[in-house]
Amino acid sequence: MMPLTLCPVGEENIIKKVGGKEDTKKFLESLGFVVGGSVSIVAAMGGNLIVNIKESRVAVSKEMASKILV
């Protein structure tokens, strides 16, 4: 497993774990970051990421992305 921040742009990955405090987990899950879900990075800017998740594009900070393990 590795954090989402280390994945190459354009590669599709399967989410294996969502870490962080309980409120952080709930927030990420509400955006679609659930275990077993598919995620791919569209663009990376200064560590912040734009990702495709459940056919939507979502921007996540470097801090949040580091809590998503693929």
PDB file of N, CA, C and O in Angstrom, chain B, residues numbered from 101:
ATOM      1  N   MET B 101       0.848  -1.198   0.000  1.00  0.00           N
ATOM      2  CA  MET B 101       0.000   0.000   0.000  1.00  0.00           C
ATOM      3  C   MET B 101       0.879   1.242   0.000  1.00  0.00           C
ATOM      4  O   MET B 101       1.964   1.261   0.581  1.00  0.00           O
ATOM      5  N   MET B 102       0.384   2.276  -0.666  1.00  0.00           N
ATOM      6  CA  MET B 102       1.081   3.565  -0.670  1.00  0.00           C
ATOM      7  C   MET B 102       0.041   4.678  -0.683  1.00  0.00           C
ATOM      8  O   MET B 102      -1.096   4.467  -1.107  1.00  0.00           O
ATOM      9  N   PRO B 103       0.435   5.874  -0.214  1.00  0.00           N
ATOM     10  CA  PRO B 103      -0.525   6.985  -0.244  1.00  0.00           C
ATOM     11  C   PRO B 103      -0.819   7.427  -1.678  1.00  0.00           C
ATOM     12  O   PRO B 103       0.014   7.275  -2.571  1.00  0.00           O
ATOM     13  N   LEU B 104      -1.990   7.963  -1.873  1.00  0.00           N
ATOM     14  CA  LEU B 104      -2.420   8.436  -3.194  1.00  0.00           C
ATOM     15  C   LEU B 104      -1.448   9.466  -3.755  1.00  0.00           C
ATOM     16  O   LEU B 104      -1.297   9.569  -4.973  1.00  0.00           O
ATOM     17  N   THR B 105      -0.793  10.224  -2.896  1.00  0.00           N
ATOM     18  CA  THR B 105       0.128  11.278  -3.345  1.00  0.00           C
ATOM     19  C   THR B 105       1.315  10.718  -4.136  1.00  0.00           C
ATOM     20  O   THR B 105       1.932  11.453  -4.907  1.00  0.00           O
ATOM     21  N   LEU B 106       1.646   9.443  -3.964  1.00  0.00           N
ATOM     22  CA  LEU B 106       2.791   8.847  -4.657  1.00  0.00           C
ATOM     23  C   LEU B 106       2.421   8.177  -5.979  1.00  0.00           C
ATOM     24  O   LEU B 106       3.306   7.711  -6.696  1.00  0.00           O
ATOM     25  N   CYS B 107       1.141   8.120  -6.313  1.00  0.00           N
ATOM     26  CA  CYS B 107       0.700   7.459  -7.542  1.00  0.00           C
ATOM     27  C   CYS B 107       0.953   8.344  -8.760  1.00  0.00           C
ATOM     28  O   CYS B 107       0.848   9.568  -8.672  1.00  0.00           O
ATOM     29  N   PRO B 108       1.285   7.729  -9.896  1.00  0.00           N
ATOM     30  CA  PRO B 108       1.481   8.515 -11.113  1.00  0.00           C
ATOM     31  C   PRO B 108       0.151   9.027 -11.677  1.00  0.00           C
ATOM     32  O   PRO B 108      -0.901   8.422 -11.470  1.00  0.00           O
ATOM     33  N   VAL B 109       0.221  10.141 -12.385  1.00  0.00           N
ATOM     34  CA  VAL B 109      -0.968  10.736 -13.011  1.00  0.00           C
ATOM     35  C   VAL B 109      -1.493   9.787 -14.087  1.00  0.00           C
ATOM     36  O   VAL B 109      -0.726   9.248 -14.885  1.00  0.00           O
ATOM     37  N   GLY B 110      -2.804   9.594 -14.096  1.00  0.00           N
ATOM     38  CA  GLY B 110      -3.446   8.788 -15.118  1.00  0.00           C
ATOM     39  C   GLY B 110      -3.600   7.309 -14.793  1.00  0.00           C
ATOM     40  O   GLY B 110      -4.361   6.608 -15.461  1.00  0.00           O
ATOM     41  N   GLU B 111      -2.898   6.826 -13.786  1.00  0.00           N
ATOM     42  CA  GLU B 111      -2.989   5.404 -13.428  1.00  0.00           C
ATOM     43  C   GLU B 111      -4.190   5.162 -12.529  1.00  0.00           C
ATOM     44  O   GLU B 111      -4.403   5.882 -11.554  1.00  0.00           O
ATOM     45  N   GLU B 112      -4.978   4.137 -12.866  1.00  0.00           N
ATOM     46  CA  GLU B 112      -6.145   3.818 -12.045  1.00  0.00           C
ATOM     47  C   GLU B 112      -5.731   2.924 -10.882  1.00  0.00           C
ATOM     48  O   GLU B 112      -4.995   1.954 -11.067  1.00  0.00           O
ATOM     49  N   ASN B 113      -6.205   3.252  -9.690  1.00  0.00           N
ATOM     50  CA  ASN B 113      -5.856   2.511  -8.479  1.00  0.00           C
ATOM     51  C   ASN B 113      -7.111   2.154  -7.709  1.00  0.00           C
ATOM     52  O   ASN B 113      -8.151   2.796  -7.856  1.00  0.00           O
ATOM     53  N   ILE B 114      -7.002   1.119  -6.882  1.00  0.00           N
ATOM     54  CA  ILE B 114      -8.101   0.697  -6.012  1.00  0.00           C
ATOM     55  C   ILE B 114      -7.776   1.139  -4.589  1.00  0.00           C
ATOM     56  O   ILE B 114      -6.678   0.890  -4.093  1.00  0.00           O
ATOM     57  N   ILE B 115      -8.734   1.795  -3.934  1.00  0.00           N
ATOM     58  CA  ILE B 115      -8.536   2.276  -2.569  1.00  0.00           C
ATOM     59  C   ILE B 115      -8.543   1.077  -1.619  1.00  0.00           C
ATOM     60  O   ILE B 115      -9.481   0.279  -1.617  1.00  0.00           O
ATOM     61  N   LYS B 116      -7.485   0.962  -0.811  1.00  0.00           N
ATOM     62  CA  LYS B 116      -7.368  -0.156   0.128  1.00  0.00           C
ATOM     63  C   LYS B 116      -7.667   0.268   1.564  1.00  0.00           C
ATOM     64  O   LYS B 116      -8.111  -0.550   2.370  1.00  0.00           O
ATOM     65  N   LYS B 117      -7.428   1.543   1.891  1.00  0.00           N
ATOM     66  CA  LYS B 117      -7.672   2.019   3.249  1.00  0.00           C
ATOM     67  C   LYS B 117      -7.823   3.535   3.238  1.00  0.00           C
ATOM     68  O   LYS B 117      -7.151   4.230   2.477  1.00  0.00           O
ATOM     69  N   VAL B 118      -8.711   4.038   4.088  1.00  0.00           N
ATOM     70  CA  VAL B 118      -8.862   5.475   4.297  1.00  0.00           C
ATOM     71  C   VAL B 118      -8.515   5.739   5.750  1.00  0.00           C
ATOM     72  O   VAL B 118      -9.206   5.259   6.649  1.00  0.00           O
ATOM     73  N   GLY B 119      -7.451   6.497   5.993  1.00  0.00           N
ATOM     74  CA  GLY B 119      -6.980   6.745   7.353  1.00  0.00           C
ATOM     75  C   GLY B 119      -7.439   8.088   7.892  1.00  0.00           C
ATOM     76  O   GLY B 119      -8.274   8.765   7.291  1.00  0.00           O
ATOM     77  N   GLY B 120      -6.881   8.458   9.030  1.00  0.00           N
ATOM     78  CA  GLY B 120      -7.195   9.739   9.646  1.00  0.00           C
ATOM     79  C   GLY B 120      -8.200   9.603  10.769  1.00  0.00           C
ATOM     80  O   GLY B 120      -8.636   8.505  11.111  1.00  0.00           O
ATOM     81  N   LYS B 121      -8.559  10.750  11.338  1.00  0.00           N
ATOM     82  CA  LYS B 121      -9.557  10.779  12.410  1.00  0.00           C
ATOM     83  C   LYS B 121     -10.924  10.437  11.843  1.00  0.00           C
ATOM     84  O   LYS B 121     -11.127  10.449  10.629  1.00  0.00           O
ATOM     85  N   GLU B 122     -11.861  10.131  12.737  1.00  0.00           N
ATOM     86  CA  GLU B 122     -13.189   9.684  12.318  1.00  0.00           C
ATOM     87  C   GLU B 122     -13.891  10.708  11.425  1.00  0.00           C
ATOM     88  O   GLU B 122     -14.507  10.335  10.426  1.00  0.00           O
ATOM     89  N   ASP B 123     -13.805  12.004  11.777  1.00  0.00           N
ATOM     90  CA  ASP B 123     -14.473  13.020  10.956  1.00  0.00           C
ATOM     91  C   ASP B 123     -13.813  13.148   9.588  1.00  0.00           C
ATOM     92  O   ASP B 123     -14.495  13.424   8.600  1.00  0.00           O
ATOM     93  N   THR B 124     -12.501  12.952   9.514  1.00  0.00           N
ATOM     94  CA  THR B 124     -11.790  12.987   8.224  1.00  0.00           C
ATOM     95  C   THR B 124     -12.230  11.819   7.353  1.00  0.00           C
ATOM     96  O   THR B 124     -12.472  11.990   6.158  1.00  0.00           O
ATOM     97  N   LYS B 125     -12.335  10.637   7.943  1.00  0.00           N
ATOM     98  CA  LYS B 125     -12.787   9.452   7.204  1.00  0.00           C
ATOM     99  C   LYS B 125     -14.182   9.657   6.643  1.00  0.00           C
ATOM    100  O   LYS B 125     -14.446   9.347   5.482  1.00  0.00           O
ATOM    101  N   LYS B 126     -15.086  10.190   7.488  1.00  0.00           N
ATOM    102  CA  LYS B 126     -16.467  10.407   7.046  1.00  0.00           C
ATOM    103  C   LYS B 126     -16.523  11.418   5.898  1.00  0.00           C
ATOM    104  O   LYS B 126     -17.292  11.244   4.954  1.00  0.00           O
ATOM    105  N   PHE B 127     -15.699  12.482   5.982  1.00  0.00           N
ATOM    106  CA  PHE B 127     -15.668  13.481   4.920  1.00  0.00           C
ATOM    107  C   PHE B 127     -15.189  12.856   3.611  1.00  0.00           C
ATOM    108  O   PHE B 127     -15.806  13.058   2.565  1.00  0.00           O
ATOM    109  N   LEU B 128     -14.094  12.099   3.662  1.00  0.00           N
ATOM    110  CA  LEU B 128     -13.561  11.466   2.454  1.00  0.00           C
ATOM    111  C   LEU B 128     -14.545  10.451   1.879  1.00  0.00           C
ATOM    112  O   LEU B 128     -14.699  10.355   0.662  1.00  0.00           O
ATOM    113  N   GLU B 129     -15.212   9.692   2.754  1.00  0.00           N
ATOM    114  CA  GLU B 129     -16.210   8.729   2.286  1.00  0.00           C
ATOM    115  C   GLU B 129     -17.388   9.431   1.624  1.00  0.00           C
ATOM    116  O   GLU B 129     -17.960   8.907   0.669  1.00  0.00           O
ATOM    117  N   SER B 130     -17.756  10.608   2.118  1.00  0.00           N
ATOM    118  CA  SER B 130     -18.859  11.356   1.505  1.00  0.00           C
ATOM    119  C   SER B 130     -18.495  11.852   0.102  1.00  0.00           C
ATOM    120  O   SER B 130     -19.370  12.080  -0.732  1.00  0.00           O
ATOM    121  N   LEU B 131     -17.195  12.014  -0.144  1.00  0.00           N
ATOM    122  CA  LEU B 131     -16.731  12.411  -1.485  1.00  0.00           C
ATOM    123  C   LEU B 131     -16.618  11.212  -2.422  1.00  0.00           C
ATOM    124  O   LEU B 131     -16.441  11.385  -3.627  1.00  0.00           O
ATOM    125  N   GLY B 132     -16.719   9.998  -1.881  1.00  0.00           N
ATOM    126  CA  GLY B 132     -16.641   8.800  -2.705  1.00  0.00           C
ATOM    127  C   GLY B 132     -15.402   7.962  -2.482  1.00  0.00           C
ATOM    128  O   GLY B 132     -15.230   6.936  -3.141  1.00  0.00           O
ATOM    129  N   PHE B 133     -14.532   8.371  -1.568  1.00  0.00           N
ATOM    130  CA  PHE B 133     -13.305   7.616  -1.289  1.00  0.00           C
ATOM    131  C   PHE B 133     -13.628   6.487  -0.314  1.00  0.00           C
ATOM    132  O   PHE B 133     -13.481   6.645   0.898  1.00  0.00           O
ATOM    133  N   VAL B 134     -14.069   5.347  -0.849  1.00  0.00           N
ATOM    134  CA  VAL B 134     -14.414   4.193  -0.033  1.00  0.00           C
ATOM    135  C   VAL B 134     -13.529   3.011  -0.417  1.00  0.00           C
ATOM    136  O   VAL B 134     -13.083   2.902  -1.560  1.00  0.00           O
ATOM    137  N   VAL B 135     -13.281   2.135   0.541  1.00  0.00           N
ATOM    138  CA  VAL B 135     -12.442   0.961   0.305  1.00  0.00           C
ATOM    139  C   VAL B 135     -13.041   0.129  -0.826  1.00  0.00           C
ATOM    140  O   VAL B 135     -14.234  -0.175  -0.828  1.00  0.00           O
ATOM    141  N   GLY B 136     -12.191  -0.232  -1.788  1.00  0.00           N
ATOM    142  CA  GLY B 136     -12.631  -0.997  -2.946  1.00  0.00           C
ATOM    143  C   GLY B 136     -12.992  -0.123  -4.130  1.00  0.00           C
ATOM    144  O   GLY B 136     -13.182  -0.625  -5.238  1.00  0.00           O
ATOM    145  N   GLY B 137     -13.089   1.179  -3.908  1.00  0.00           N
ATOM    146  CA  GLY B 137     -13.422   2.107  -4.985  1.00  0.00           C
ATOM    147  C   GLY B 137     -12.235   2.374  -5.891  1.00  0.00           C
ATOM    148  O   GLY B 137     -11.085   2.195  -5.490  1.00  0.00           O
ATOM    149  N   SER B 138     -12.513   2.797  -7.101  1.00  0.00           N
ATOM    150  CA  SER B 138     -11.480   3.088  -8.083  1.00  0.00           C
ATOM    151  C   SER B 138     -11.205   4.592  -8.104  1.00  0.00           C
ATOM    152  O   SER B 138     -12.135   5.399  -8.073  1.00  0.00           O
ATOM    153  N   VAL B 139      -9.926   4.963  -8.156  1.00  0.00           N
ATOM    154  CA  VAL B 139      -9.541   6.370  -8.179  1.00  0.00           C
ATOM    155  C   VAL B 139      -8.359   6.546  -9.122  1.00  0.00           C
ATOM    156  O   VAL B 139      -7.462   5.704  -9.164  1.00  0.00           O
ATOM    157  N   SER B 140      -8.357   7.642  -9.882  1.00  0.00           N
ATOM    158  CA  SER B 140      -7.197   7.961 -10.722  1.00  0.00           C
ATOM    159  C   SER B 140      -6.913   9.457 -10.630  1.00  0.00           C
ATOM    160  O   SER B 140      -7.828  10.271 -10.506  1.00  0.00           O
ATOM    161  N   ILE B 141      -5.638   9.800 -10.692  1.00  0.00           N
ATOM    162  CA  ILE B 141      -5.213  11.198 -10.587  1.00  0.00           C
ATOM    163  C   ILE B 141      -5.280  11.842 -11.963  1.00  0.00           C
ATOM    164  O   ILE B 141      -4.726  11.316 -12.929  1.00  0.00           O
ATOM    165  N   VAL B 142      -5.965  12.990 -12.052  1.00  0.00           N
ATOM    166  CA  VAL B 142      -6.065  13.738 -13.296  1.00  0.00           C
ATOM    167  C   VAL B 142      -4.912  14.734 -13.392  1.00  0.00           C
ATOM    168  O   VAL B 142      -4.294  14.876 -14.447  1.00  0.00           O
ATOM    169  N   ALA B 143      -4.624  15.425 -12.282  1.00  0.00           N
ATOM    170  CA  ALA B 143      -3.554  16.422 -12.269  1.00  0.00           C
ATOM    171  C   ALA B 143      -3.032  16.601 -10.852  1.00  0.00           C
ATOM    172  O   ALA B 143      -3.748  16.397  -9.872  1.00  0.00           O
ATOM    173  N   ALA B 144      -1.755  16.989 -10.771  1.00  0.00           N
ATOM    174  CA  ALA B 144      -1.135  17.268  -9.476  1.00  0.00           C
ATOM    175  C   ALA B 144      -0.497  18.647  -9.548  1.00  0.00           C
ATOM    176  O   ALA B 144       0.278  18.934 -10.461  1.00  0.00           O
ATOM    177  N   MET B 145      -0.826  19.500  -8.581  1.00  0.00           N
ATOM    178  CA  MET B 145      -0.287  20.860  -8.555  1.00  0.00           C
ATOM    179  C   MET B 145       0.185  21.176  -7.145  1.00  0.00           C
ATOM    180  O   MET B 145      -0.631  21.354  -6.241  1.00  0.00           O
ATOM    181  N   GLY B 146       1.491  21.248  -6.952  1.00  0.00           N
ATOM    182  CA  GLY B 146       2.038  21.574  -5.642  1.00  0.00           C
ATOM    183  C   GLY B 146       1.659  20.575  -4.569  1.00  0.00           C
ATOM    184  O   GLY B 146       1.532  20.937  -3.400  1.00  0.00           O
ATOM    185  N   GLY B 147       1.476  19.313  -4.955  1.00  0.00           N
ATOM    186  CA  GLY B 147       1.096  18.291  -3.991  1.00  0.00           C
ATOM    187  C   GLY B 147      -0.403  18.099  -3.880  1.00  0.00           C
ATOM    188  O   GLY B 147      -0.858  17.033  -3.466  1.00  0.00           O
ATOM    189  N   ASN B 148      -1.183  19.111  -4.243  1.00  0.00           N
ATOM    190  CA  ASN B 148      -2.640  18.980  -4.246  1.00  0.00           C
ATOM    191  C   ASN B 148      -3.054  18.219  -5.501  1.00  0.00           C
ATOM    192  O   ASN B 148      -2.423  18.353  -6.549  1.00  0.00           O
ATOM    193  N   LEU B 149      -4.114  17.423  -5.394  1.00  0.00           N
ATOM    194  CA  LEU B 149      -4.493  16.548  -6.493  1.00  0.00           C
ATOM    195  C   LEU B 149      -5.913  16.808  -6.979  1.00  0.00           C
ATOM    196  O   LEU B 149      -6.799  17.175  -6.207  1.00  0.00           O
ATOM    197  N   ILE B 150      -6.106  16.607  -8.285  1.00  0.00           N
ATOM    198  CA  ILE B 150      -7.448  16.527  -8.856  1.00  0.00           C
ATOM    199  C   ILE B 150      -7.593  15.072  -9.280  1.00  0.00           C
ATOM    200  O   ILE B 150      -6.786  14.557 -10.054  1.00  0.00           O
ATOM    201  N   VAL B 151      -8.630  14.415  -8.765  1.00  0.00           N
ATOM    202  CA  VAL B 151      -8.797  12.984  -9.027  1.00  0.00           C
ATOM    203  C   VAL B 151     -10.165  12.681  -9.618  1.00  0.00           C
ATOM    204  O   VAL B 151     -11.129  13.415  -9.402  1.00  0.00           O
ATOM    205  N   ASN B 152     -10.231  11.586 -10.369  1.00  0.00           N
ATOM    206  CA  ASN B 152     -11.504  11.043 -10.841  1.00  0.00           C
ATOM    207  C   ASN B 152     -11.944   9.989  -9.848  1.00  0.00           C
ATOM    208  O   ASN B 152     -11.235   9.011  -9.610  1.00  0.00           O
ATOM    209  N   ILE B 153     -13.113  10.190  -9.271  1.00  0.00           N
ATOM    210  CA  ILE B 153     -13.669   9.213  -8.330  1.00  0.00           C
ATOM    211  C   ILE B 153     -15.164   9.108  -8.606  1.00  0.00           C
ATOM    212  O   ILE B 153     -15.870  10.116  -8.589  1.00  0.00           O
ATOM    213  N   LYS B 154     -15.648   7.906  -8.858  1.00  0.00           N
ATOM    214  CA  LYS B 154     -17.075   7.683  -9.148  1.00  0.00           C
ATOM    215  C   LYS B 154     -17.583   8.617 -10.234  1.00  0.00           C
ATOM    216  O   LYS B 154     -18.636   9.237 -10.080  1.00  0.00           O
ATOM    217  N   GLU B 155     -16.847   8.721 -11.323  1.00  0.00           N
ATOM    218  CA  GLU B 155     -17.218   9.528 -12.495  1.00  0.00           C
ATOM    219  C   GLU B 155     -17.363  11.012 -12.181  1.00  0.00           C
ATOM    220  O   GLU B 155     -18.075  11.723 -12.890  1.00  0.00           O
ATOM    221  N   SER B 156     -16.705  11.485 -11.141  1.00  0.00           N
ATOM    222  CA  SER B 156     -16.671  12.907 -10.794  1.00  0.00           C
ATOM    223  C   SER B 156     -15.229  13.325 -10.596  1.00  0.00           C
ATOM    224  O   SER B 156     -14.371  12.503 -10.275  1.00  0.00           O
ATOM    225  N   ARG B 157     -14.968  14.602 -10.789  1.00  0.00           N
ATOM    226  CA  ARG B 157     -13.637  15.131 -10.497  1.00  0.00           C
ATOM    227  C   ARG B 157     -13.682  15.861  -9.170  1.00  0.00           C
ATOM    228  O   ARG B 157     -14.551  16.699  -8.931  1.00  0.00           O
ATOM    229  N   VAL B 158     -12.722  15.525  -8.305  1.00  0.00           N
ATOM    230  CA  VAL B 158     -12.675  16.089  -6.960  1.00  0.00           C
ATOM    231  C   VAL B 158     -11.254  16.577  -6.699  1.00  0.00           C
ATOM    232  O   VAL B 158     -10.284  15.896  -7.031  1.00  0.00           O
ATOM    233  N   ALA B 159     -11.140  17.764  -6.102  1.00  0.00           N
ATOM    234  CA  ALA B 159      -9.830  18.283  -5.701  1.00  0.00           C
ATOM    235  C   ALA B 159      -9.616  17.950  -4.232  1.00  0.00           C
ATOM    236  O   ALA B 159     -10.487  18.193  -3.397  1.00  0.00           O
ATOM    237  N   VAL B 160      -8.446  17.390  -3.922  1.00  0.00           N
ATOM    238  CA  VAL B 160      -8.104  17.081  -2.536  1.00  0.00           C
ATOM    239  C   VAL B 160      -6.722  17.639  -2.226  1.00  0.00           C
ATOM    240  O   VAL B 160      -5.835  17.653  -3.079  1.00  0.00           O
ATOM    241  N   SER B 161      -6.556  18.096  -0.994  1.00  0.00           N
ATOM    242  CA  SER B 161      -5.269  18.649  -0.577  1.00  0.00           C
ATOM    243  C   SER B 161      -4.256  17.524  -0.403  1.00  0.00           C
ATOM    244  O   SER B 161      -4.614  16.350  -0.310  1.00  0.00           O
ATOM    245  N   LYS B 162      -2.995  17.907  -0.363  1.00  0.00           N
ATOM    246  CA  LYS B 162      -1.918  16.932  -0.168  1.00  0.00           C
ATOM    247  C   LYS B 162      -2.120  16.181   1.147  1.00  0.00           C
ATOM    248  O   LYS B 162      -1.910  14.970   1.215  1.00  0.00           O
ATOM    249  N   GLU B 163      -2.529  16.907   2.191  1.00  0.00           N
ATOM    250  CA  GLU B 163      -2.764  16.309   3.502  1.00  0.00           C
ATOM    251  C   GLU B 163      -3.861  15.236   3.447  1.00  0.00           C
ATOM    252  O   GLU B 163      -3.696  14.145   3.993  1.00  0.00           O
ATOM    253  N   MET B 164      -4.978  15.555   2.786  1.00  0.00           N
ATOM    254  CA  MET B 164      -6.078  14.590   2.670  1.00  0.00           C
ATOM    255  C   MET B 164      -5.664  13.403   1.794  1.00  0.00           C
ATOM    256  O   MET B 164      -5.962  12.255   2.124  1.00  0.00           O
ATOM    257  N   ALA B 165      -4.989  13.674   0.695  1.00  0.00           N
ATOM    258  CA  ALA B 165      -4.581  12.611  -0.234  1.00  0.00           C
ATOM    259  C   ALA B 165      -3.619  11.631   0.434  1.00  0.00           C
ATOM    260  O   ALA B 165      -3.605  10.449   0.092  1.00  0.00           O
ATOM    261  N   SER B 166      -2.818  12.108   1.379  1.00  0.00           N
ATOM    262  CA  SER B 166      -1.866  11.224   2.046  1.00  0.00           C
ATOM    263  C   SER B 166      -2.565  10.222   2.978  1.00  0.00           C
ATOM    264  O   SER B 166      -1.961   9.230   3.386  1.00  0.00           O
ATOM    265  N   LYS B 167      -3.824  10.479   3.312  1.00  0.00           N
ATOM    266  CA  LYS B 167      -4.596   9.584   4.176  1.00  0.00           C
ATOM    267  C   LYS B 167      -5.308   8.494   3.372  1.00  0.00           C
ATOM    268  O   LYS B 167      -5.870   7.564   3.949  1.00  0.00           O
ATOM    269  N   ILE B 168      -5.285   8.607   2.045  1.00  0.00           N
ATOM    270  CA  ILE B 168      -5.935   7.621   1.173  1.00  0.00           C
ATOM    271  C   ILE B 168      -4.861   6.667   0.675  1.00  0.00           C
ATOM    272  O   ILE B 168      -3.954   7.067  -0.055  1.00  0.00           O
ATOM    273  N   LEU B 169      -4.967   5.402   1.074  1.00  0.00           N
ATOM    274  CA  LEU B 169      -3.956   4.413   0.703  1.00  0.00           C
ATOM    275  C   LEU B 169      -4.488   3.510  -0.407  1.00  0.00           C
ATOM    276  O   LEU B 169      -5.611   3.010  -0.342  1.00  0.00           O
ATOM    277  N   VAL B 170      -3.648   3.315  -1.435  1.00  0.00           N
ATOM    278  CA  VAL B 170      -4.028   2.467  -2.581  1.00  0.00           C
ATOM    279  C   VAL B 170      -3.061   1.308  -2.722  1.00  0.00           C
ATOM    280  O   VAL B 170      -3.211   0.485  -3.625  1.00  0.00           O
TER     281      VAL B 170
END
